[in-house]
Amino acid sequence: MRPMRLDMAGFTVFRDETTVDFTDADFFALIGPTGSGKSTVLDAICFALYGTVPRWGGARGLANALAPSATEARVRLVFESGGARYVATRVVRRDGRGNVKTANAGLQVMPAGFDVTKLDTGLSPDDLGEVIAGTPAEMEQAVLEAVGLPYEQFTSCVVLPQGQFADFLHAKPATRQQILVNLLGLGVYEDVQKRATARAAQAEARLDAVDQVLAGLTGVDDEALAEADARVGRMVELADAVTGAVPELAAARTRAREAAAALTALDDELSVLSGVRAPRGVAEVARAVTAARAEADAAAATVSLAEEREEKLRGELAGAGDESALRLQLRAYDDRDRLTGEADTVRAAVRAADEEHATAVAALAAARADAERADAELEAAFRAHEEAKATDLAVSLRVHLHPGAPCPVCEHPVAEVPAVPADSAVAAATAAGKAARAATKAAQAAVQQRDAAARDLERLLVQARARQEQVDARLAELGEQLAGTAEPAVLRRELAEHARLRRALEEAATAVRAGRDSARQARAGVDAAEERLRAAWRGFDTARDGLARFGPPAADRDDVAASWTALTDWATAEAQRRRADREGRATVVAEAEAAAEEVRRRIADIFAAADVPVGDDPVHAATVAVERAEADLRRLAERREQAGTLREQRAGHEREAQVARALAGHLRANNFERWLLAEALDLLVDGASGILRELSSGQYELVHDKGEFFVVDHHDAGLRRGVRTLSGGETFQASLALALALSEQLAGMSTTAASLESIVLDEGFGTLDAATLDTVAATLENLAARGDRMVGVVTHVSALAERIPVRFEVRKDARSARVERTGR
């Protein structure tokens, strides 16, 4: 796997959009102060591919992907692997409840020759190539197939993060062995073993199937073949015999059918002729028609007489005068008599009302005079009350006067003081005033009452006079109307005659309607009788038409009963003649059927002798028997040929199963895989040991024993030490030597897509002394100079960074980190 371009936005310290272009950076360094975000670049590469980062502690640390206060983080990595170019994308979002989840994950194969710089033009994901993964679950397998390494091995061999640089050095033998299996593609041999086992099982299954088919292929020897051939000959002889006998059987059956048909035709004629019967009551049908017609004529005559009488009464009623005018004249006499009595009553009422009105007018005048007197008395009482008040005021002044004192009114000396009255004049005047006011109110009430009464009587008088005028006018009108008319008695006699004529007319009309009903019923009786007669003739015609082929006698169209009698007599005679012929025809039928049965038995004996069912069609049965015998012979030949073919197949399946089982047995022992792993580990340790000697100035070599790594210390008499006893600087040298050996040597040995096309080191170069650092730098330069590997270093050591041609400087401010390329 070789990174080409990395795009980040909202990812940890890279809040703003940031792009790192590795296109021509075969040997590069990520430099910058501690904490600036150098390692975050490697984290982004791991996250784009695997969705996690070593220092996050697994998938639960997904929230670490978001920059502070950011709600979305986007990472896109363009990389090459196995000659193909891919783009991996991951997007992480925080929802409203604070949960952080992967919102999008995808892996696409980019078209050949795609210009990576076009990613800056805002292409949609659909423009980046074929989608091979679109969900986080699909990404896991797709990345494994593209890169060739799972996450744990990728972070041990390609991107070596801080704190895990020595993982491969310190790994358990089984873990280290699995890493090498993946790197070298040795899993293919396990696949070969599984496929060989499956192929052996398939071959054995096919072998069992062939054995089962062979077990079912019995009766295919030479004797069976000879028997089948002989049966074909017998069936051919059967067909020839049947072919000769069948025409004879057909002729016999034809004769039998013809004789039976003639007998059946004779029986049909007998049935038809014997069924000729005259319907019951046919003689009475004509008499019923005559009686119905006579009854209809009598009813018609009755109706005619009733209609004549009705018409005569209508003429008499029309000549009796206008009944309505008579009734109006009689009603006018009654109205005159009634209004004459009413006129007398109205006149009396007018006189009484006139008298009452005059009395009421006189009483009203008297009441008004009383009211005027009461008003005068009230006025006098008022004046007396005023005078009494003046008198009482003067009396009240006297109480304090004495002779010679000045008058309080005129101020003159009083010569003599009058005596003080015992009673108050005002009290007496007030009592008189109240009595006068009460009299006034009573007089006024009487005036109002009598005025109302006079008005009511006047209204009644007006009404009475108006009614008198109406009655007088109506009487005058009736007098004019009745002038010159007959007397009431004469009018009543004329009206009585009208009533008598009307009743007689109604009785005549009723008689006409009854007569017409009777006439309709009589005509209906005639129609019914005639219909029965026509039905009798139709029945006769139908019966005679049914006998037309026998030549029936002519009919008497005037007498249906006689016609039926002649027809039945003729039919009886014809039936007797045919009964005499029937016995001979029955004998012919029996003889023909016996002859046909004899031929049928002879054919059945032929089939029985050949042990073949005869069926309904002997010719067809014989033909089928020949075809079946020939088909059995062909199938037997085919089965014999099939058995030979199956025996050859069985031998082939047996050989294939033996070879597959042998291969699976050899691979199941894992001897070949162990040998390959041992060889790969030897090459790896040899290469790492040489690099370690250079890095340690000849002090250390790397060896292995039963999967465990050891170092040989030549400065301590060749003492062999476990790798876990090395110091930090020594562990870095050994781990770097092993990582470089993995990158340099095992890439050429790998058979899968897990070619180690790049290595990025993120480990403490600051712990090395100047000489060791110079050796490490020289080793990295030699590795990068070969041109088949990308080499990357994450460091803040200036001495090392200055020797690397391409440098990506990482800076960080209060908002975001950014990457700037320096050097070539």
GROMACS .gro file of N, CA, C and O in nm, residues 291-355:
model
  260
  291ALA      N    1 -12.269  -2.278  -2.861
  291ALA     CA    2 -12.338  -2.226  -2.743
  291ALA      C    3 -12.284  -2.090  -2.703
  291ALA      O    4 -12.359  -1.999  -2.666
  292ALA      N    5 -12.152  -2.070  -2.706
  292ALA     CA    6 -12.092  -1.942  -2.668
  292ALA      C    7 -12.133  -1.830  -2.762
  292ALA      O    8 -12.159  -1.717  -2.720
  293ARG      N    9 -12.145  -1.861  -2.890
  293ARG     CA   10 -12.184  -1.758  -2.985
  293ARG      C   11 -12.328  -1.716  -2.962
  293ARG      O   12 -12.363  -1.598  -2.970
  294ALA      N   13 -12.421  -1.812  -2.930
  294ALA     CA   14 -12.561  -1.779  -2.902
  294ALA      C   15 -12.571  -1.692  -2.779
  294ALA      O   16 -12.646  -1.592  -2.775
  295GLU      N   17 -12.497  -1.724  -2.676
  295GLU     CA   18 -12.499  -1.644  -2.553
  295GLU      C   19 -12.446  -1.504  -2.579
  295GLU      O   20 -12.500  -1.405  -2.528
  296ALA      N   21 -12.348  -1.491  -2.664
  296ALA     CA   22 -12.293  -1.358  -2.696
  296ALA      C   23 -12.394  -1.275  -2.772
  296ALA      O   24 -12.408  -1.153  -2.748
  297ASP      N   25 -12.473  -1.338  -2.862
  297ASP     CA   26 -12.574  -1.262  -2.937
  297ASP      C   27 -12.683  -1.212  -2.844
  297ASP      O   28 -12.730  -1.097  -2.856
  298ALA      N   29 -12.729  -1.297  -2.748
  298ALA     CA   30 -12.834  -1.255  -2.654
  298ALA      C   31 -12.786  -1.139  -2.569
  298ALA      O   32 -12.859  -1.043  -2.543
  299ALA      N   33 -12.663  -1.143  -2.522
  299ALA     CA   34 -12.608  -1.035  -2.440
  299ALA      C   35 -12.600  -0.906  -2.520
  299ALA      O   36 -12.627  -0.796  -2.470
  300ALA      N   37 -12.568  -0.913  -2.646
  300ALA     CA   38 -12.560  -0.794  -2.730
  300ALA      C   39 -12.697  -0.730  -2.746
  300ALA      O   40 -12.712  -0.607  -2.744
  301ALA      N   41 -12.804  -0.815  -2.761
  301ALA     CA   42 -12.940  -0.761  -2.774
  301ALA      C   43 -12.982  -0.691  -2.646
  301ALA      O   44 -13.045  -0.584  -2.648
  302THR      N   45 -12.952  -0.747  -2.531
  302THR     CA   46 -12.986  -0.685  -2.402
  302THR      C   47 -12.918  -0.550  -2.390
  302THR      O   48 -12.978  -0.452  -2.343
  303VAL      N   49 -12.796  -0.539  -2.427
  303VAL     CA   50 -12.723  -0.412  -2.419
  303VAL      C   51 -12.789  -0.309  -2.509
  303VAL      O   52 -12.805  -0.191  -2.473
  304SER      N   53 -12.834  -0.349  -2.623
  304SER     CA   54 -12.896  -0.255  -2.717
  304SER      C   55 -13.024  -0.196  -2.659
  304SER      O   56 -13.047  -0.074  -2.667
  305LEU      N   57 -13.111  -0.281  -2.595
  305LEU     CA   58 -13.233  -0.231  -2.534
  305LEU      C   59 -13.203  -0.135  -2.421
  305LEU      O   60 -13.268  -0.031  -2.406
  306ALA      N   61 -13.105  -0.169  -2.336
  306ALA     CA   62 -13.069  -0.083  -2.223
  306ALA      C   63 -13.017   0.051  -2.272
  306ALA      O   64 -13.046   0.157  -2.214
  307GLU      N   65 -12.941   0.054  -2.377
  307GLU     CA   66 -12.887   0.179  -2.430
  307GLU      C   67 -13.000   0.266  -2.486
  307GLU      O   68 -12.995   0.389  -2.471
  308GLU      N   69 -13.103   0.202  -2.550
  308GLU     CA   70 -13.216   0.281  -2.601
  308GLU      C   71 -13.291   0.350  -2.487
  308GLU      O   72 -13.327   0.469  -2.496
  309ARG      N   73 -13.318   0.276  -2.378
  309ARG     CA   74 -13.389   0.335  -2.263
  309ARG      C   75 -13.305   0.448  -2.202
  309ARG      O   76 -13.358   0.553  -2.164
  310GLU      N   77 -13.176   0.429  -2.190
  310GLU     CA   78 -13.088   0.532  -2.132
  310GLU      C   79 -13.094   0.658  -2.217
  310GLU      O   80 -13.101   0.770  -2.164
  311GLU      N   81 -13.092   0.643  -2.347
  311GLU     CA   82 -13.094   0.760  -2.434
  311GLU      C   83 -13.226   0.834  -2.422
  311GLU      O   84 -13.231   0.957  -2.423
  312LYS      N   85 -13.341   0.756  -2.409
  312LYS     CA   86 -13.472   0.821  -2.394
  312LYS      C   87 -13.477   0.902  -2.266
  312LYS      O   88 -13.527   1.017  -2.267
  313LEU      N   89 -13.429   0.850  -2.155
  313LEU     CA   90 -13.430   0.922  -2.026
  313LEU      C   91 -13.344   1.046  -2.033
  313LEU      O   92 -13.376   1.149  -1.974
  314ARG      N   93 -13.234   1.039  -2.104
  314ARG     CA   94 -13.149   1.158  -2.117
  314ARG      C   95 -13.226   1.269  -2.190
  314ARG      O   96 -13.215   1.386  -2.155
  315GLY      N   97 -13.307   1.231  -2.292
  315GLY     CA   98 -13.385   1.333  -2.363
  315GLY      C   99 -13.491   1.396  -2.273
  315GLY      O  100 -13.513   1.518  -2.275
  316GLU      N  101 -13.562   1.311  -2.195
  316GLU     CA  102 -13.662   1.364  -2.104
  316GLU      C  103 -13.599   1.457  -2.000
  316GLU      O  104 -13.654   1.562  -1.967
  317LEU      N  105 -13.483   1.419  -1.947
  317LEU     CA  106 -13.417   1.502  -1.845
  317LEU      C  107 -13.372   1.635  -1.905
  317LEU      O  108 -13.383   1.740  -1.843
  318ALA      N  109 -13.325   1.632  -2.030
  318ALA     CA  110 -13.284   1.757  -2.094
  318ALA      C  111 -13.404   1.847  -2.120
  318ALA      O  112 -13.394   1.970  -2.110
  319GLY      N  113 -13.527   1.788  -2.150
  319GLY     CA  114 -13.643   1.871  -2.176
  319GLY      C  115 -13.708   1.922  -2.049
  319GLY      O  116 -13.797   2.007  -2.055
  320ALA      N  117 -13.671   1.874  -1.932
  320ALA     CA  118 -13.732   1.917  -1.806
  320ALA      C  119 -13.679   2.051  -1.761
  320ALA      O  120 -13.723   2.103  -1.657
  321GLY      N  121 -13.593   2.117  -1.829
  321GLY     CA  122 -13.542   2.247  -1.789
  321GLY      C  123 -13.411   2.236  -1.714
  321GLY      O  124 -13.364   2.126  -1.681
  322ASP      N  125 -13.360   2.364  -1.683
  322ASP     CA  126 -13.230   2.372  -1.616
  322ASP      C  127 -13.251   2.355  -1.466
  322ASP      O  128 -13.312   2.440  -1.400
  323GLU      N  129 -13.204   2.249  -1.413
  323GLU     CA  130 -13.222   2.221  -1.269
  323GLU      C  131 -13.146   2.322  -1.186
  323GLU      O  132 -13.194   2.364  -1.080
  324SER      N  133 -13.034   2.366  -1.230
  324SER     CA  134 -12.956   2.463  -1.152
  324SER      C  135 -13.029   2.595  -1.141
  324SER      O  136 -13.033   2.658  -1.034
  325ALA      N  137 -13.093   2.640  -1.251
  325ALA     CA  138 -13.169   2.766  -1.245
  325ALA      C  139 -13.287   2.754  -1.151
  325ALA      O  140 -13.318   2.847  -1.074
  326LEU      N  141 -13.355   2.637  -1.155
  326LEU     CA  142 -13.467   2.615  -1.062
  326LEU      C  143 -13.421   2.622  -0.918
  326LEU      O  144 -13.487   2.682  -0.832
  327ARG      N  145 -13.310   2.560  -0.893
  327ARG     CA  146 -13.259   2.561  -0.755
  327ARG      C  147 -13.219   2.702  -0.713
  327ARG      O  148 -13.242   2.743  -0.599
  328LEU      N  149 -13.161   2.781  -0.806
  328LEU     CA  150 -13.125   2.919  -0.772
  328LEU      C  151 -13.249   3.003  -0.743
  328LEU      O  152 -13.251   3.084  -0.648
  329GLN      N  153 -13.356   2.984  -0.820
  329GLN     CA  154 -13.481   3.059  -0.796
  329GLN      C  155 -13.540   3.020  -0.661
  329GLN      O  156 -13.584   3.107  -0.583
  330LEU      N  157 -13.544   2.891  -0.632
  330LEU     CA  158 -13.600   2.848  -0.503
  330LEU      C  159 -13.517   2.900  -0.388
  330LEU      O  160 -13.573   2.942  -0.284
  331ARG      N  161 -13.380   2.901  -0.406
  331ARG     CA  162 -13.293   2.952  -0.300
  331ARG      C  163 -13.317   3.103  -0.283
  331ARG      O  164 -13.310   3.157  -0.172
  332ALA      N  165 -13.352   3.177  -0.390
  332ALA     CA  166 -13.379   3.321  -0.380
  332ALA      C  167 -13.507   3.346  -0.298
  332ALA      O  168 -13.514   3.439  -0.216
  333TYR      N  169 -13.615   3.264  -0.320
  333TYR     CA  170 -13.736   3.276  -0.237
  333TYR      C  171 -13.702   3.252  -0.090
  333TYR      O  172 -13.750   3.325  -0.001
  334ASP      N  173 -13.621   3.153  -0.061
  334ASP     CA  174 -13.584   3.125   0.080
  334ASP      C  175 -13.504   3.242   0.136
  334ASP      O  176 -13.528   3.282   0.252
  335ASP      N  177 -13.413   3.300   0.058
  335ASP     CA  178 -13.334   3.414   0.108
  335ASP      C  179 -13.426   3.535   0.134
  335ASP      O  180 -13.407   3.609   0.232
  336ARG      N  181 -13.526   3.554   0.047
  336ARG     CA  182 -13.616   3.670   0.068
  336ARG      C  183 -13.693   3.655   0.199
  336ARG      O  184 -13.707   3.750   0.276
  337ASP      N  185 -13.746   3.535   0.223
  337ASP     CA  186 -13.821   3.512   0.348
  337ASP      C  187 -13.730   3.533   0.468
  337ASP      O  188 -13.769   3.594   0.568
  338ARG      N  189 -13.610   3.482   0.461
  338ARG     CA  190 -13.520   3.496   0.575
  338ARG      C  191 -13.484   3.641   0.597
  338ARG      O  192 -13.482   3.690   0.712
  339LEU      N  193 -13.452   3.717   0.489
  339LEU     CA  194 -13.411   3.856   0.504
  339LEU      C  195 -13.528   3.945   0.549
  339LEU      O  196 -13.506   4.046   0.615
  340THR      N  197 -13.651   3.908   0.513
  340THR     CA  198 -13.767   3.988   0.559
  340THR      C  199 -13.776   3.985   0.711
  340THR      O  200 -13.795   4.087   0.777
  341GLY      N  201 -13.761   3.866   0.770
  341GLY     CA  202 -13.763   3.856   0.917
  341GLY      C  203 -13.645   3.929   0.978
  341GLY      O  204 -13.659   3.996   1.081
  342GLU      N  205 -13.530   3.918   0.913
  342GLU     CA  206 -13.410   3.983   0.966
  342GLU      C  207 -13.426   4.134   0.958
  342GLU      O  208 -13.381   4.206   1.047
  343ALA      N  209 -13.496   4.185   0.856
  343ALA     CA  210 -13.515   4.331   0.843
  343ALA      C  211 -13.598   4.385   0.958
  343ALA      O  212 -13.568   4.491   1.013
  344ASP      N  213 -13.701   4.314   0.999
  344ASP     CA  214 -13.782   4.358   1.113
  344ASP      C  215 -13.698   4.362   1.239
  344ASP      O  216 -13.705   4.457   1.317
  345THR      N  217 -13.618   4.259   1.258
  345THR     CA  218 -13.532   4.254   1.378
  345THR      C  219 -13.434   4.368   1.377
  345THR      O  220 -13.410   4.434   1.479
  346VAL      N  221 -13.373   4.398   1.263
  346VAL     CA  222 -13.273   4.506   1.255
  346VAL      C  223 -13.338   4.641   1.282
  346VAL      O  224 -13.281   4.726   1.351
  347ARG      N  225 -13.459   4.664   1.229
  347ARG     CA  226 -13.526   4.793   1.252
  347ARG      C  227 -13.555   4.811   1.401
  347ARG      O  228 -13.538   4.921   1.456
  348ALA      N  229 -13.601   4.706   1.466
  348ALA     CA  230 -13.627   4.716   1.610
  348ALA      C  231 -13.499   4.748   1.685
  348ALA      O  232 -13.497   4.828   1.778
  349ALA      N  233 -13.390   4.683   1.645
  349ALA     CA  234 -13.263   4.708   1.712
  349ALA      C  235 -13.217   4.850   1.688
  349ALA      O  236 -13.159   4.914   1.777
  350VAL      N  237 -13.242   4.908   1.568
  350VAL     CA  238 -13.202   5.047   1.541
  350VAL      C  239 -13.279   5.143   1.631
  350VAL      O  240 -13.222   5.237   1.688
  351ARG      N  241 -13.409   5.114   1.644
  351ARG     CA  242 -13.489   5.203   1.731
  351ARG      C  243 -13.439   5.195   1.876
  351ARG      O  244 -13.425   5.298   1.944
  352ALA      N  245 -13.416   5.076   1.927
  352ALA     CA  246 -13.370   5.062   2.065
  352ALA      C  247 -13.235   5.130   2.083
  352ALA      O  248 -13.211   5.198   2.183
  353ALA      N  249 -13.148   5.113   1.987
  353ALA     CA  250 -13.015   5.173   1.997
  353ALA      C  251 -13.023   5.324   1.991
  353ALA      O  252 -12.949   5.394   2.061
  354ASP      N  253 -13.120   5.377   1.916
  354ASP     CA  254 -13.135   5.522   1.907
  354ASP      C  255 -13.181   5.577   2.039
  354ASP      O  256 -13.131   5.681   2.086
  355GLU      N  257 -13.274   5.503   2.101
  355GLU     CA  258 -13.325   5.549   2.230
  355GLU      C  259 -13.214   5.543   2.336
  355GLU      O  260 -13.197   5.636   2.415
   0.00000   0.00000   0.00000
